[in-house]
C-alpha cells in the first residue's frame, strides 16, 4: 500500500465521518448514515468521473465502501471520543481535501481537458461531496455560506497550474499544490477568515424569489 | 408483452403514484407532479445507467413517460379512491422494488462489474428514485430515516449473489432474489421492523454542523 | 461572434443573474453565489449532455465561466440598479429559455434520439438549471409550483416537431420554435396564466408522507 493510498483512505475516512456525524444529528438510521457518509466521501469524485466520461472510481475498488463502513462503526462504537477528536478529524479532512483536489486536477488533465477544467474538477472532487451531504440532510450547503473550503481547492488548482508551467517535476507540483490547499484551509479556520456574504438587494423580503 | 414487461409497468406506475401523491400534498401544479412522479419512477435507473456508461433506459422506450402520464390521470380523476387503494399501491410498490433491484444487479453484471457493484446498483435502481422525490419536494429523504426499504434491496442483492454462486439457473436466481425483496419489505412493514437510528453525539444542539 | 453566440451569452447571463440574486437573498458568500449562478446557467445543459453521452458543453469553452463571473460582478457592483432592471432580465431570461430549448432539441436529434426525447432534453436544457438552483438554496423548486416556465419549453419542443415534419427549413424551424417559447413565457406572465395545482387528497395533513 503506497503512501498516496494511505492518504486517500485517511481523507475518505474523515469525509465519511463528517457525513455520518451530520446524519446522526438528524436522527438518520444506520443505513441512511452510511449512505450520507459514502456520498460525502465519493460524491465529488463520482460527478467528476461522470463528467470526464470515466466510470466512477469507487466502482473498481471496494476499499471506499469498506473505509466508510469502518467510519460508521467508529462513530457508533466510540461516540464519546468522536467529539474529543474534532481537531484530528479536521486535520484528516484538510489532508483529504488537498489530495482529492490534486487527484481531480490530474485526472482532468490526463483526459485531455485544459487547465481551467482541471481547476473546476479538482474543486468539485474536494468540495462537492460536502454539498451533496448537505442536500441529503436538507440543509443549505455549508460550503456556500461559511469558511474557506472550496476556495482552498480553487487556490490549490491555480498553484498546480503555476508549478506545472514553471516546469517543476510532477511529484513536486502535486506536493506543493496539495500542501497549499491544506495550509490555506488550516490558516483560514485558525484565523477565522471567510469570504464576504453577498448582501441581498431586498434584505427585508428574505425569501423573495424571482424566476 | 411479456410477464416481466407487465411487472415493470406495474412497478413504474406504483412508483410514479407515490411521487405524484407527495407532490400534490405540497401543492405542486400538474407539470411539477408529473416530473416528480417520473423522477421517482425512473430516477434510480437513470443514475445507474449513467454510472455504468449506458444511456438512460427510458430514452429508448416511451412507455415510461406514458405510464407516468396514466398515473397522473389516475390521481387527478380518482382522487377519492386513491386513499382506499393504499394497500394495493403498497403491494405494487413492493413488487416494483423487487423487479427493479434484480434489473439493476443484472445490468451491472452484464456490464462486467463485480457483484458488490451489482448490489449497490440494484439498491440504487430500487431506492434512489424515492430519494430524488424527497429532495425535489424539499424533505429529508424518507429512506434514510424510516422503514426497511433500501435495506430490502441490499438483502435481495446478497441473495442474488448466493443463488448465483450456488449454481442456480438465471431465471430461478432472479425469481428468488425479487421475491426476497418483496417479502422482506412486506414483513418489515407488517411487523414494524426498522433499523435503529444513530444517536447524535450532541443531542441538545440539533442542527450543529461541522465541516 | 455569430448572432446565436450572442444570444447564448445573453441567456447564460440572465440565468446566472437569477441564481446569484436568489443566493444573495440567502446570504451566500461570493463563491457560493458564483456556483449557484453557474449551475443555474449550465446545469440543465450539463445533465442533458451526460444523458446523451457527450461531455458537458461548458468544458470545451471557458466563456460560460466568464459570463457567470461578469454576472456576479454586475450584481455586486450595480446592486441598486438590478431591481430596476427586472423587466430587462425577464426578457433576457425568456430569450435564453427559447434558445436553450432549441439547442437541447437539436443536440438530442443529432445524437440519433427520437423526437420525444428531444422535447424532454429541450425542456431540461431550459428549465433544469432553475430546479438545481432551488435545490441548492434549499427551496421547493419554483418551476413545479408557479408560472408557465418548463411548459413553455415543452410547447416549443412540440412546435419544433410540427415545423420539422411540415418540411420547413432547419433555420426557420429553430426560429419559430424559439420564438414560440419566448412568446408563451411572456404571455403567461403578462396575463398571469398558470397550471392548476393538484389538490392533495389529505389537505389537512400537509406533510403526510407515504413510501
Short mmCIF file of C-alpha atoms in Angstrom, two decimals, chain A residues 26 47-48 50-53 108 111-114 116-117 120-121 123-124 127 131-132 134-154 194-203 205-211, chain C residues 14 17-18 20-33 35-36 38 46 50 54-56 58-63 65 72 75-76 79 82-83 86 89-90 93 130 133-143 145-147 149 185:
data_model
loop_
_atom_site.label_atom_id
_atom_site.label_comp_id
_atom_site.label_asym_id
_atom_site.label_seq_id
_atom_site.Cartn_x
_atom_site.Cartn_y
_atom_site.Cartn_z
CA UNK A 26 -30.66 14.42 12.06
CA UNK A 47 -19.58 13.59 -10.56
CA UNK A 48 -16.08 14.41 -11.82
CA UNK A 50 -19.14 11.04 -15.00
CA UNK A 51 -18.40 14.47 -16.50
CA UNK A 52 -14.98 13.37 -17.75
CA UNK A 53 -16.55 10.25 -19.28
CA UNK A 108 -8.90 16.04 -15.92
CA UNK A 111 -8.35 13.13 -20.04
CA UNK A 112 -7.11 15.92 -22.30
CA UNK A 113 -9.04 18.86 -20.84
CA UNK A 114 -7.47 22.32 -20.41
CA UNK A 116 -9.25 25.62 -16.16
CA UNK A 117 -11.41 22.48 -16.39
CA UNK A 120 -13.05 23.11 -11.58
CA UNK A 121 -12.79 19.32 -11.40
CA UNK A 123 -12.54 21.78 -6.62
CA UNK A 124 -15.50 19.53 -7.33
CA UNK A 127 -15.87 20.08 -2.15
CA UNK A 131 -22.51 19.79 -0.86
CA UNK A 132 -24.38 16.55 -1.59
CA UNK A 134 -25.96 18.97 2.97
CA UNK A 135 -28.62 18.48 0.27
CA UNK A 136 -29.33 14.96 1.61
CA UNK A 137 -29.79 16.20 5.17
CA UNK A 138 -31.92 19.06 3.81
CA UNK A 139 -29.68 21.98 4.81
CA UNK A 140 -28.36 24.87 2.74
CA UNK A 141 -24.88 23.70 1.67
CA UNK A 142 -22.33 24.94 4.19
CA UNK A 143 -19.63 25.48 1.59
CA UNK A 144 -21.72 28.27 0.08
CA UNK A 145 -22.04 30.23 3.27
CA UNK A 146 -19.17 29.71 5.65
CA UNK A 147 -15.45 29.19 5.82
CA UNK A 148 -12.81 28.96 3.18
CA UNK A 149 -13.34 25.42 1.91
CA UNK A 150 -13.94 25.16 -1.81
CA UNK A 151 -11.87 28.30 -2.32
CA UNK A 152 -8.85 26.46 -0.86
CA UNK A 153 -9.30 23.90 -3.66
CA UNK A 154 -9.53 26.65 -6.29
CA UNK A 194 -14.11 33.88 5.36
CA UNK A 195 -15.46 35.32 2.14
CA UNK A 196 -17.83 38.26 2.42
CA UNK A 197 -21.50 37.37 2.06
CA UNK A 198 -23.43 38.97 -0.75
CA UNK A 199 -25.92 41.47 0.54
CA UNK A 200 -29.36 40.75 -0.86
CA UNK A 201 -30.88 43.70 -2.70
CA UNK A 202 -34.11 43.30 -0.74
CA UNK A 203 -32.92 42.40 2.73
CA UNK A 205 -38.04 40.29 1.98
CA UNK A 206 -35.83 37.29 2.83
CA UNK A 207 -37.16 34.52 0.68
CA UNK A 208 -38.10 36.67 -2.31
CA UNK A 209 -37.92 34.54 -5.42
CA UNK A 210 -37.60 35.78 -8.96
CA UNK A 211 -37.87 33.43 -11.87
CA UNK C 14 -29.75 36.20 -17.37
CA UNK C 17 -28.14 36.63 -12.57
CA UNK C 18 -31.28 34.80 -11.40
CA UNK C 20 -26.88 34.91 -7.94
CA UNK C 21 -29.78 37.07 -6.79
CA UNK C 22 -31.52 34.19 -5.03
CA UNK C 23 -28.22 33.12 -3.46
CA UNK C 24 -27.62 36.66 -2.21
CA UNK C 25 -31.10 36.70 -0.64
CA UNK C 26 -29.98 33.61 1.31
CA UNK C 27 -26.73 35.37 2.35
CA UNK C 28 -24.42 33.05 0.44
CA UNK C 29 -20.83 34.23 0.16
CA UNK C 30 -19.33 35.28 -3.20
CA UNK C 31 -18.13 31.83 -4.05
CA UNK C 32 -21.49 30.22 -3.21
CA UNK C 33 -23.33 32.83 -5.27
CA UNK C 35 -21.52 28.45 -8.02
CA UNK C 36 -25.32 28.81 -7.82
CA UNK C 38 -23.10 28.91 -12.80
CA UNK C 46 -24.87 19.52 -18.32
CA UNK C 50 -24.32 13.48 -19.65
CA UNK C 54 -21.46 13.84 -24.52
CA UNK C 55 -19.03 15.64 -22.28
CA UNK C 56 -20.65 18.79 -20.79
CA UNK C 58 -19.13 24.24 -21.00
CA UNK C 59 -16.00 22.10 -20.61
CA UNK C 60 -14.87 22.98 -24.13
CA UNK C 61 -15.49 26.74 -23.89
CA UNK C 62 -14.44 28.96 -20.99
CA UNK C 63 -16.96 31.68 -21.97
CA UNK C 65 -17.44 30.67 -16.67
CA UNK C 72 -21.55 38.19 -10.28
CA UNK C 75 -24.85 42.07 -9.11
CA UNK C 76 -22.13 43.09 -6.64
CA UNK C 79 -26.91 46.23 -6.75
CA UNK C 82 -30.53 45.32 -10.50
CA UNK C 83 -34.08 45.65 -9.17
CA UNK C 86 -36.21 43.32 -13.53
CA UNK C 89 -33.70 40.43 -17.04
CA UNK C 90 -37.10 38.84 -17.58
CA UNK C 93 -34.29 35.06 -19.39
CA UNK C 130 -33.54 26.68 -12.21
CA UNK C 133 -30.71 26.45 -8.20
CA UNK C 134 -33.75 25.97 -5.95
CA UNK C 135 -32.40 22.69 -4.54
CA UNK C 136 -29.08 24.39 -3.71
CA UNK C 137 -30.77 27.23 -1.86
CA UNK C 138 -32.99 24.66 -0.13
CA UNK C 139 -36.36 25.76 -1.55
CA UNK C 140 -39.05 23.70 -3.26
CA UNK C 141 -38.31 24.18 -6.99
CA UNK C 142 -40.33 27.12 -8.29
CA UNK C 143 -40.90 25.54 -11.71
CA UNK C 145 -45.38 25.29 -8.39
CA UNK C 146 -45.72 28.56 -10.21
CA UNK C 147 -45.83 30.10 -13.63
CA UNK C 149 -41.92 28.02 -17.39
CA UNK C 185 -43.42 32.65 -21.48
#
